[in-house]
Amino acid sequence: MIAAAVLNEWYPVAMAAMVGPWPGRATTLLGHDINVFSEGDKIIVRGAGGDLAVTLAYGHVWACPGTPAHDLFPVPEAAQPGRRLVDCGAVRVKCSPLRAVENFLDIAHFPFVHTDVLGAEPHTEVGRYEVQIREDSDEVWATKVHFYQPQAAKSAAGGIVTEYMYRVAASTSAVLYKTCPNNPDEWDVIGIFVQPLTEELCEVWPWMALFDDTTPQADLIQFQQMIFLQDRSILENQIPRLLPLDPGKEIPTQADLTSIAYRRWLKRKGLTYGAQMVAA
Amino acid sequence: MSIWIANGLSQDLPPGVVMAGAWRGAELAIWRSASGRLSAWGDRCPHRGMRLSHGFVRGETLSCIYHGWVYGSDGGCRKIPAHPAMVPPATIKAEVYQCVEAGGVIWVAPAAVESDAPDLAGLTPVRSVTLRADRGALARVLAGAVAEGDLWRVPALGAVLALQDRAEGLGLHALCHDAAQRVAVSRWLDGVLRLAEEGALA
């Protein structure tokens, strides 16, 4: 039995540009088989119990298996002139969708998992940053996050201190804003949209909205895929596979304030699909 | 039945290396420090549950591959790279097992156990293999084997097998009485592996 709070959220189920006519993309959402297909101009997400609520945004098809509790989260930068929107395809990961999001919110792993790209020893320190659960938007935000990076983006020529903001926009979607190497007045925007196939299996759809006119699309996608394949080697080897929400099973530090807030927010909202509630 | 479970041959774990192990159902990280000291821990970093067997050895410490948390040979966390100035609290500790070497075999038991590991002194270590088979199937191809718990003596072969249940299958750590028989025992293991691959031991 899946909680109504979980059913009433929006989940990514396909890249919009890839959807064809019936049977389209046969996939799974929250353990149930669905087909994502086009019919004329429309995109339909069909499950055994009928058609799901659908919305198109940020290059992806979003579906809600229940009654949508709210609109899909806004990303105003998606409509900003001059940005390149890049769909990166999916990476399938044998882990809880919540673990995939939590890893995306984490910076302390950069020197060890994305060595010499997003981080490098001895630049391992995570300084104090600010985290809040914003009551107006009902989102988790981390701001003033700074980290030294050898190659922060495909377009970065050398090491720089990158500033980040992280945003949990939905239970299985997060967006980060980071220093833009080509445009100091703007942020690069990178999202991960995680499709929960089951509680222990997900597909991760990275998506980017960048100020970068020069890097070939294939290189941007390859860079993002490389980063996610490195993350996958972690995500598939965490025990347990589910994200523990009860304190005591795992030990966070000050660098994990975003993850602590994310777990607390999930628990408060009852968004526990993919979570372990009782310490095993 | 011994509480000590064979987890490999000493020759297969050189200094500076970490490998996955198992004690009955528990998954382990077993590693050897630069100076040769052996440790066996629960295969889980207390921070975010990452397998420590995917980590890396530096000198006398093992680091988790996820966030680089450094653990000393007593299992205690020595350093958290995200907070270089912080002394980690003593409560951050890997789950420590006993790990000893005897007769060229790495043996593991829970921390509280007070008994000695099996003594296979005088035998020559051959090699370790993992079979997709259970003990019943193994017994069928090992006619005449004498089982003492996880130690199977095979007189016809002049060999001793230390058995280990692993997530991937049945671990066989083979030794022989006569060093001259090493190649023969190794070839025999190849034959058993082939039988298992062909499904004959299913």
Short mmCIF file of C-alpha atoms in Angstrom, two decimals:
data_model
loop_
_atom_site.label_atom_id
_atom_site.label_comp_id
_atom_site.label_asym_id
_atom_site.label_seq_id
_atom_site.Cartn_x
_atom_site.Cartn_y
_atom_site.Cartn_z
CA MET A 1 0.00 0.00 0.00
CA ILE A 2 1.58 3.25 -1.16
CA ALA A 3 0.79 6.38 0.87
CA ALA A 4 -1.45 8.98 -0.78
CA ALA A 5 1.23 11.63 -0.20
CA VAL A 6 3.56 9.58 -2.41
CA LEU A 7 0.93 8.96 -5.12
CA ASN A 8 0.04 12.65 -5.33
CA GLU A 9 3.54 13.78 -6.33
CA TRP A 10 4.93 14.31 -9.84
CA TYR A 11 7.55 11.92 -11.19
CA PRO A 12 9.63 12.01 -14.37
CA VAL A 13 8.81 9.08 -16.64
CA ALA A 14 10.44 9.86 -20.01
CA MET A 15 12.46 12.32 -22.05
CA ALA A 16 9.80 14.20 -24.03
CA ALA A 17 11.78 14.14 -27.29
CA MET A 18 12.01 10.34 -27.20
CA VAL A 19 8.33 9.49 -26.86
CA GLY A 20 6.77 7.69 -29.81
CA PRO A 21 3.36 6.19 -30.57
CA TRP A 22 1.92 3.21 -28.66
CA PRO A 23 3.40 1.26 -26.95
CA GLY A 24 5.96 4.05 -26.60
CA ARG A 25 8.16 3.70 -23.56
CA ALA A 26 7.14 0.74 -21.43
CA THR A 27 8.43 1.41 -17.95
CA THR A 28 7.58 1.23 -14.25
CA LEU A 29 6.48 3.85 -11.75
CA LEU A 30 6.24 3.06 -8.02
CA GLY A 31 6.20 -0.63 -8.88
CA HIS A 32 3.42 -0.40 -11.49
CA ASP A 33 3.83 -0.87 -15.24
CA ILE A 34 3.08 2.15 -17.39
CA ASN A 35 3.36 3.10 -21.05
CA VAL A 36 4.41 6.58 -22.07
CA PHE A 37 3.33 7.23 -25.65
CA SER A 38 2.21 9.92 -28.06
CA GLU A 39 -1.17 10.22 -29.68
CA GLY A 40 -1.22 13.09 -32.16
CA ASP A 41 0.15 16.10 -30.24
CA LYS A 42 -0.64 14.57 -26.87
CA ILE A 43 1.57 12.51 -24.60
CA ILE A 44 -0.27 9.89 -22.60
CA VAL A 45 0.90 7.92 -19.57
CA ARG A 46 -1.23 4.82 -19.21
CA GLY A 47 -1.27 2.41 -16.30
CA ALA A 48 -3.43 -0.64 -15.57
CA GLY A 49 -5.90 1.61 -13.76
CA GLY A 50 -6.20 4.22 -16.50
CA ASP A 51 -4.39 7.34 -17.66
CA LEU A 52 -2.27 9.34 -15.25
CA ALA A 53 -2.12 13.11 -14.91
CA VAL A 54 0.65 14.34 -17.22
CA THR A 55 2.67 17.51 -17.49
CA LEU A 56 5.54 18.39 -19.84
CA ALA A 57 8.44 20.44 -18.50
CA TYR A 58 12.22 20.71 -18.65
CA GLY A 59 12.51 18.29 -21.53
CA HIS A 60 10.74 15.53 -19.64
CA VAL A 61 7.34 13.93 -19.25
CA TRP A 62 6.03 14.03 -15.68
CA ALA A 63 3.24 11.85 -14.36
CA CYS A 64 1.26 11.76 -11.15
CA PRO A 65 -0.29 8.39 -10.23
CA GLY A 66 -2.77 9.98 -7.78
CA THR A 67 -4.41 13.39 -7.64
CA PRO A 68 -1.73 16.08 -8.03
CA ALA A 69 -1.28 17.82 -4.68
CA HIS A 70 0.28 20.83 -6.43
CA ASP A 71 1.75 21.95 -9.75
CA LEU A 72 5.16 20.70 -10.81
CA PHE A 73 7.95 22.80 -9.24
CA PRO A 74 9.02 25.87 -11.24
CA VAL A 75 12.47 26.29 -12.78
CA PRO A 76 12.31 29.85 -14.17
CA GLU A 77 15.79 29.52 -15.69
CA ALA A 78 14.39 27.01 -18.19
CA ALA A 79 12.71 29.92 -19.99
CA GLN A 80 15.63 32.35 -19.69
CA PRO A 81 17.02 33.52 -23.05
CA GLY A 82 20.57 32.44 -23.82
CA ARG A 83 20.48 29.20 -21.87
CA ARG A 84 21.10 25.89 -23.52
CA LEU A 85 18.80 23.16 -22.31
CA VAL A 86 20.45 19.75 -22.39
CA ASP A 87 18.70 16.43 -21.84
CA CYS A 88 21.22 13.77 -20.86
CA GLY A 89 19.24 10.53 -21.07
CA ALA A 90 18.78 8.10 -18.22
CA VAL A 91 21.13 6.18 -15.96
CA ARG A 92 19.54 3.17 -14.28
CA VAL A 93 20.70 2.68 -10.70
CA LYS A 94 19.98 -0.19 -8.31
CA CYS A 95 19.29 1.99 -5.29
CA SER A 96 16.49 3.86 -3.58
CA PRO A 97 15.42 6.93 -5.57
CA LEU A 98 15.91 8.88 -2.34
CA ARG A 99 19.56 7.77 -2.07
CA ALA A 100 20.13 9.04 -5.62
CA VAL A 101 18.76 12.46 -4.69
CA GLU A 102 20.73 12.59 -1.44
CA ASN A 103 23.96 11.82 -3.28
CA PHE A 104 23.23 14.69 -5.67
CA LEU A 105 22.95 17.05 -2.68
CA ASP A 106 26.33 15.94 -1.31
CA ILE A 107 29.58 17.78 -1.94
CA ALA A 108 31.97 16.07 0.47
CA HIS A 109 32.31 13.08 -1.88
CA PHE A 110 33.65 15.11 -4.82
CA PRO A 111 37.40 14.60 -4.10
CA PHE A 112 36.96 10.83 -3.64
CA VAL A 113 34.34 9.85 -6.21
CA HIS A 114 34.86 12.53 -8.89
CA THR A 115 38.60 12.79 -8.30
CA ASP A 116 40.39 15.55 -10.21
CA VAL A 117 37.13 16.68 -11.81
CA LEU A 118 34.70 17.99 -9.19
CA GLY A 119 37.19 17.74 -6.32
CA ALA A 120 40.71 16.74 -5.36
CA GLU A 121 42.70 16.12 -2.21
CA PRO A 122 43.85 17.99 -0.19
CA HIS A 123 40.93 20.38 -0.91
CA THR A 124 38.41 18.30 1.03
CA GLU A 125 37.04 20.74 3.58
CA VAL A 126 33.35 21.59 3.46
CA GLY A 127 32.84 24.97 5.09
CA ARG A 128 29.74 26.00 6.95
CA TYR A 129 26.77 26.67 4.69
CA GLU A 130 23.14 27.50 5.26
CA VAL A 131 20.21 25.13 5.01
CA GLN A 132 16.55 25.85 5.41
CA ILE A 133 13.20 24.29 4.68
CA ARG A 134 11.40 27.16 2.96
CA GLU A 135 7.84 27.25 4.16
CA ASP A 136 6.49 29.27 1.21
CA SER A 137 7.66 26.89 -1.51
CA ASP A 138 7.90 23.82 0.76
CA GLU A 139 11.40 23.10 -0.54
CA VAL A 140 14.76 22.33 1.06
CA TRP A 141 17.44 24.88 0.13
CA ALA A 142 21.17 24.92 0.85
CA THR A 143 22.99 28.16 0.09
CA LYS A 144 26.49 29.62 0.39
CA VAL A 145 28.09 26.28 -0.36
CA HIS A 146 31.69 26.73 -1.50
CA PHE A 147 34.04 24.07 -2.79
CA TYR A 148 37.36 23.95 -4.63
CA GLN A 149 37.05 22.16 -7.96
CA PRO A 150 39.79 21.20 -10.42
CA GLN A 151 37.37 21.13 -13.39
CA ALA A 152 33.97 22.38 -12.27
CA ALA A 153 32.33 22.10 -15.68
CA LYS A 154 33.11 20.96 -19.19
CA SER A 155 33.83 24.62 -20.01
CA ALA A 156 36.13 25.26 -17.00
CA ALA A 157 39.81 25.66 -17.90
CA GLY A 158 41.34 25.11 -14.46
CA GLY A 159 40.70 24.89 -10.72
CA ILE A 160 38.28 27.36 -9.15
CA VAL A 161 36.29 27.75 -5.96
CA THR A 162 32.74 27.04 -7.05
CA GLU A 163 29.73 28.37 -5.22
CA TYR A 164 26.65 26.16 -5.14
CA MET A 165 23.04 26.38 -4.14
CA TYR A 166 21.06 23.18 -3.79
CA ARG A 167 17.35 22.82 -3.93
CA VAL A 168 15.15 19.81 -3.23
CA ALA A 169 12.23 20.69 -5.48
CA ALA A 170 10.26 17.44 -5.09
CA SER A 171 10.70 14.16 -3.27
CA THR A 172 12.72 12.66 -6.13
CA SER A 173 13.91 15.77 -7.96
CA ALA A 174 16.63 18.25 -7.07
CA VAL A 175 18.20 21.21 -8.79
CA LEU A 176 21.59 22.77 -8.20
CA TYR A 177 22.84 26.22 -9.12
CA LYS A 178 26.57 26.62 -9.50
CA THR A 179 29.05 29.30 -10.49
CA CYS A 180 28.99 29.64 -14.26
CA PRO A 181 32.55 29.67 -15.65
CA ASN A 182 31.43 31.62 -18.75
CA ASN A 183 29.14 34.14 -17.09
CA PRO A 184 29.92 35.36 -13.55
CA ASP A 185 26.52 37.05 -13.19
CA GLU A 186 24.53 33.88 -13.75
CA TRP A 187 24.29 30.38 -12.34
CA ASP A 188 24.52 27.17 -14.30
CA VAL A 189 21.49 25.05 -13.50
CA ILE A 190 21.66 21.26 -13.28
CA GLY A 191 18.77 19.08 -12.26
CA ILE A 192 18.34 15.43 -11.53
CA PHE A 193 14.93 14.03 -12.05
CA VAL A 194 14.67 10.58 -10.52
CA GLN A 195 12.04 8.11 -11.66
CA PRO A 196 11.24 5.64 -8.86
CA LEU A 197 10.75 2.31 -10.65
CA THR A 198 10.58 0.55 -7.29
CA GLU A 199 11.80 1.37 -3.80
CA GLU A 200 15.20 -0.06 -4.69
CA LEU A 201 15.53 0.74 -8.39
CA CYS A 202 15.47 4.08 -10.16
CA GLU A 203 16.28 5.86 -13.37
CA VAL A 204 18.12 9.14 -13.03
CA TRP A 205 17.56 11.80 -15.69
CA PRO A 206 20.15 14.57 -15.50
CA TRP A 207 19.12 17.82 -17.15
CA MET A 208 21.06 21.07 -17.62
CA ALA A 209 20.31 24.70 -18.41
CA LEU A 210 23.69 26.27 -19.13
CA PHE A 211 25.33 29.36 -20.52
CA ASP A 212 27.70 27.52 -22.82
CA ASP A 213 27.54 28.16 -26.55
CA THR A 214 30.75 26.45 -27.48
CA THR A 215 30.95 22.96 -25.97
CA PRO A 216 29.46 20.36 -28.33
CA GLN A 217 26.27 18.76 -27.03
CA ALA A 218 27.83 15.30 -27.10
CA ASP A 219 30.67 16.48 -24.83
CA LEU A 220 28.25 18.03 -22.33
CA ILE A 221 26.24 14.84 -22.18
CA GLN A 222 29.33 12.68 -21.93
CA PHE A 223 30.66 14.81 -19.04
CA GLN A 224 27.39 14.47 -17.13
CA GLN A 225 27.17 10.74 -17.86
CA MET A 226 30.72 10.22 -16.61
CA ILE A 227 29.86 11.98 -13.35
CA PHE A 228 26.75 9.87 -12.89
CA LEU A 229 28.46 6.58 -13.65
CA GLN A 230 30.96 7.44 -10.91
CA ASP A 231 28.05 8.15 -8.56
CA ARG A 232 26.40 4.86 -9.52
CA SER A 233 29.40 2.88 -8.27
CA ILE A 234 28.65 4.37 -4.85
CA LEU A 235 24.86 4.22 -4.94
CA GLU A 236 24.75 0.52 -5.77
CA ASN A 237 27.02 -0.30 -2.83
CA GLN A 238 25.36 1.43 0.08
CA ILE A 239 23.86 -0.78 2.78
CA PRO A 240 20.92 -0.76 3.17
CA ARG A 241 19.64 0.09 -0.29
CA LEU A 242 16.76 2.05 1.23
CA LEU A 243 17.44 5.49 2.73
CA PRO A 244 17.32 5.25 6.54
CA LEU A 245 15.12 8.01 7.96
CA ASP A 246 15.46 7.08 11.60
CA PRO A 247 18.45 8.75 13.24
CA GLY A 248 21.03 6.35 14.62
CA LYS A 249 21.48 4.07 11.63
CA GLU A 250 23.92 6.46 9.92
CA ILE A 251 26.13 9.22 11.34
CA PRO A 252 25.97 12.65 9.67
CA THR A 253 28.31 15.59 10.26
CA GLN A 254 28.02 19.33 9.66
CA ALA A 255 28.83 18.77 5.98
CA ASP A 256 25.62 16.72 5.73
CA LEU A 257 23.19 19.48 6.76
CA THR A 258 21.41 19.31 3.40
CA SER A 259 20.94 15.56 3.71
CA ILE A 260 19.70 15.92 7.29
CA ALA A 261 17.12 18.50 6.19
CA TYR A 262 16.11 16.35 3.20
CA ARG A 263 15.51 13.31 5.41
CA ARG A 264 13.57 15.38 7.93
CA TRP A 265 11.45 16.92 5.15
CA LEU A 266 10.68 13.51 3.61
CA LYS A 267 9.64 12.12 6.98
CA ARG A 268 7.47 15.12 7.84
CA LYS A 269 5.66 14.93 4.51
CA GLY A 270 5.27 11.16 4.58
CA LEU A 271 7.24 10.80 1.34
CA THR A 272 8.75 7.53 2.45
CA TYR A 273 8.72 5.47 -0.74
CA GLY A 274 12.34 4.20 -0.86
CA ALA A 275 12.93 4.96 2.82
CA GLN A 276 13.70 2.63 5.69
CA MET A 277 11.66 3.72 8.68
CA VAL A 278 12.73 1.27 11.36
CA ALA A 279 16.37 0.68 12.13
CA ALA A 280 17.12 -2.86 10.99
CA MET B 1 31.57 -26.47 14.45
CA SER B 2 34.18 -23.76 14.54
CA ILE B 3 33.11 -20.16 14.97
CA TRP B 4 36.10 -19.24 12.80
CA ILE B 5 35.36 -18.93 9.10
CA ALA B 6 38.08 -19.10 6.43
CA ASN B 7 38.08 -15.91 4.34
CA GLY B 8 40.86 -16.57 1.90
CA LEU B 9 44.50 -17.46 1.67
CA SER B 10 47.18 -15.14 3.02
CA GLN B 11 48.90 -15.14 -0.34
CA ASP B 12 45.84 -13.54 -1.96
CA LEU B 13 45.79 -10.44 0.26
CA PRO B 14 49.04 -8.48 -0.07
CA PRO B 15 49.81 -5.36 1.99
CA GLY B 16 47.82 -2.27 1.01
CA VAL B 17 44.84 -4.25 -0.33
CA VAL B 18 41.21 -4.53 0.81
CA MET B 19 38.80 -7.29 -0.25
CA ALA B 20 35.23 -8.37 0.45
CA GLY B 21 34.69 -11.19 2.94
CA ALA B 22 31.87 -12.91 4.77
CA TRP B 23 31.22 -14.33 8.20
CA ARG B 24 28.11 -16.49 7.84
CA GLY B 25 25.47 -13.94 6.70
CA ALA B 26 27.53 -10.85 7.54
CA GLU B 27 29.37 -9.07 4.74
CA LEU B 28 32.90 -7.96 5.60
CA ALA B 29 35.76 -5.78 4.44
CA ILE B 30 39.11 -7.48 5.06
CA TRP B 31 42.28 -5.50 4.56
CA ARG B 32 46.01 -5.64 5.16
CA SER B 33 47.92 -2.52 6.14
CA ALA B 34 51.26 -1.49 4.67
CA SER B 35 53.04 -3.10 7.62
CA GLY B 36 51.06 -6.34 7.16
CA ARG B 37 48.45 -5.99 9.88
CA LEU B 38 45.16 -7.74 9.06
CA SER B 39 41.70 -6.42 9.94
CA ALA B 40 38.15 -7.63 9.28
CA TRP B 41 35.21 -5.26 9.70
CA GLY B 42 31.53 -5.13 8.88
CA ASP B 43 31.37 -3.97 5.25
CA ARG B 44 29.69 -0.67 6.03
CA CYS B 45 30.99 2.81 6.72
CA PRO B 46 28.98 4.18 9.69
CA HIS B 47 28.56 7.52 7.89
CA ARG B 48 26.44 6.63 4.85
CA GLY B 49 26.52 2.83 4.70
CA MET B 50 29.05 2.60 1.85
CA ARG B 51 30.87 -0.71 1.51
CA LEU B 52 34.32 -0.35 3.07
CA SER B 53 35.55 -3.17 0.81
CA HIS B 54 35.43 -0.58 -2.00
CA GLY B 55 37.76 1.67 0.02
CA PHE B 56 41.50 2.15 -0.14
CA VAL B 57 44.41 1.42 2.18
CA ARG B 58 46.94 4.10 3.02
CA GLY B 59 49.67 3.06 5.41
CA GLU B 60 48.02 1.69 8.55
CA THR B 61 44.53 3.01 7.75
CA LEU B 62 41.55 2.15 5.57
CA SER B 63 39.56 4.96 3.92
CA CYS B 64 35.98 4.82 2.71
CA ILE B 65 35.76 5.56 -1.02
CA TYR B 66 32.65 7.72 -0.63
CA HIS B 67 33.81 10.61 1.60
CA GLY B 68 37.32 9.47 2.47
CA TRP B 69 36.66 8.87 6.18
CA VAL B 70 39.84 7.32 7.58
CA TYR B 71 39.74 4.37 9.99
CA GLY B 72 42.60 3.01 12.10
CA SER B 73 43.22 -0.67 12.70
CA ASP B 74 41.09 -0.60 15.90
CA GLY B 75 38.12 0.40 13.69
CA GLY B 76 37.97 3.92 15.12
CA CYS B 77 37.49 6.87 12.78
CA ARG B 78 40.68 8.92 12.70
CA LYS B 79 39.82 11.64 10.23
CA ILE B 80 36.87 13.16 8.38
CA PRO B 81 38.26 15.00 5.34
CA ALA B 82 35.24 17.35 5.13
CA HIS B 83 36.27 18.64 8.56
CA PRO B 84 40.07 18.41 8.66
CA ALA B 85 40.41 20.19 12.01
CA MET B 86 37.88 18.01 13.82
CA VAL B 87 38.86 15.05 16.01
CA PRO B 88 36.19 12.43 15.22
CA PRO B 89 34.25 11.22 18.28
CA ALA B 90 35.17 7.74 19.52
CA THR B 91 31.62 6.57 18.82
CA ILE B 92 32.34 6.55 15.07
CA LYS B 93 33.71 3.07 14.69
CA ALA B 94 33.60 0.26 12.19
CA GLU B 95 32.18 -3.06 13.38
CA VAL B 96 35.33 -4.98 14.27
CA TYR B 97 35.74 -8.75 13.91
CA GLN B 98 38.69 -10.87 14.96
CA CYS B 99 40.97 -11.69 12.07
CA VAL B 100 44.03 -13.94 12.28
CA GLU B 101 46.25 -15.89 9.95
CA ALA B 102 47.14 -19.49 10.63
CA GLY B 103 48.69 -21.94 8.24
CA GLY B 104 48.41 -19.49 5.36
CA VAL B 105 44.64 -19.07 5.82
CA ILE B 106 42.83 -15.88 6.87
CA TRP B 107 40.31 -16.69 9.60
CA VAL B 108 37.52 -14.46 10.89
CA ALA B 109 35.35 -14.68 14.02
CA PRO B 110 33.11 -12.21 15.88
CA ALA B 111 34.89 -9.93 18.34
CA ALA B 112 33.62 -11.58 21.53
CA VAL B 113 34.68 -15.13 20.72
CA GLU B 114 37.42 -16.70 22.82
CA SER B 115 38.75 -19.68 20.94
CA ASP B 116 41.62 -20.39 18.63
CA ALA B 117 41.36 -20.51 14.88
CA PRO B 118 41.74 -23.98 13.32
CA ASP B 119 45.35 -25.01 13.00
CA LEU B 120 46.25 -26.17 9.53
CA ALA B 121 50.00 -25.87 10.09
CA GLY B 122 52.05 -28.11 7.86
CA LEU B 123 49.62 -27.87 4.95
CA THR B 124 50.42 -25.99 1.75
CA PRO B 125 47.89 -23.37 0.61
CA VAL B 126 46.76 -23.95 -2.99
CA ARG B 127 44.07 -21.48 -4.04
CA SER B 128 40.57 -20.18 -3.37
CA VAL B 129 37.60 -20.54 -5.69
CA THR B 130 33.92 -19.66 -5.41
CA LEU B 131 31.37 -22.14 -6.71
CA ARG B 132 27.76 -21.69 -7.60
CA ALA B 133 26.84 -24.81 -5.68
CA ASP B 134 25.72 -25.93 -2.26
CA ARG B 135 27.34 -28.34 0.16
CA GLY B 136 25.14 -31.25 -0.85
CA ALA B 137 26.24 -30.97 -4.47
CA LEU B 138 29.87 -30.61 -3.42
CA ALA B 139 29.59 -33.77 -1.31
CA ARG B 140 28.48 -35.69 -4.39
CA VAL B 141 31.67 -34.86 -6.30
CA LEU B 142 33.83 -35.38 -3.21
CA ALA B 143 33.26 -39.06 -2.53
CA GLY B 144 35.03 -40.07 0.65
CA ALA B 145 35.37 -36.55 2.02
CA VAL B 146 35.29 -36.27 5.81
CA ALA B 147 33.45 -33.14 6.92
CA GLU B 148 34.30 -31.54 10.26
CA GLY B 149 32.05 -28.54 10.18
CA ASP B 150 33.45 -26.21 7.54
CA LEU B 151 36.67 -28.21 7.18
CA TRP B 152 36.46 -31.00 4.61
CA ARG B 153 39.29 -33.45 4.42
CA VAL B 154 39.64 -35.24 1.09
CA PRO B 155 42.04 -38.19 1.57
CA ALA B 156 41.89 -39.33 -2.06
CA LEU B 157 43.17 -35.92 -3.12
CA GLY B 158 45.49 -35.30 -0.19
CA ALA B 159 43.64 -32.03 0.30
CA VAL B 160 41.78 -30.01 2.92
CA LEU B 161 39.01 -27.60 1.94
CA ALA B 162 37.95 -24.77 4.24
CA LEU B 163 34.39 -23.88 3.22
CA GLN B 164 32.84 -20.44 3.36
CA ASP B 165 29.29 -19.35 2.55
CA ARG B 166 29.46 -16.18 0.47
CA ALA B 167 26.76 -14.11 -1.18
CA GLU B 168 28.10 -15.22 -4.59
CA GLY B 169 28.23 -18.91 -3.73
CA LEU B 170 30.31 -21.40 -1.82
CA GLY B 171 33.92 -20.40 -1.16
CA LEU B 172 36.49 -23.23 -1.20
CA HIS B 173 39.89 -22.45 0.27
CA ALA B 174 42.08 -25.39 -0.68
CA LEU B 175 45.27 -26.67 0.94
CA CYS B 176 47.21 -29.86 0.36
CA HIS B 177 49.34 -32.18 2.50
CA ASP B 178 52.12 -32.60 -0.01
CA ALA B 179 53.42 -29.44 -1.67
CA ALA B 180 54.10 -31.51 -4.79
CA GLN B 181 50.33 -32.04 -5.13
CA ARG B 182 49.55 -28.32 -5.55
CA VAL B 183 49.16 -28.46 -9.30
CA ALA B 184 47.02 -31.59 -9.13
CA VAL B 185 44.70 -30.08 -6.52
CA SER B 186 44.46 -26.86 -8.52
CA ARG B 187 43.50 -28.82 -11.65
CA TRP B 188 40.92 -30.74 -9.69
CA LEU B 189 39.42 -27.39 -8.55
CA ASP B 190 39.26 -26.32 -12.20
CA GLY B 191 37.25 -29.45 -12.91
CA VAL B 192 34.84 -28.72 -10.06
CA LEU B 193 34.43 -25.13 -11.28
CA ARG B 194 33.64 -26.44 -14.76
CA LEU B 195 31.02 -28.82 -13.38
CA ALA B 196 29.42 -25.96 -11.47
CA GLU B 197 29.41 -23.74 -14.57
CA GLU B 198 27.80 -26.52 -16.59
CA GLY B 199 25.06 -26.70 -13.97
CA ALA B 200 26.03 -30.20 -12.86
CA LEU B 201 26.22 -29.07 -9.23
CA ALA B 202 22.90 -27.21 -9.22
#
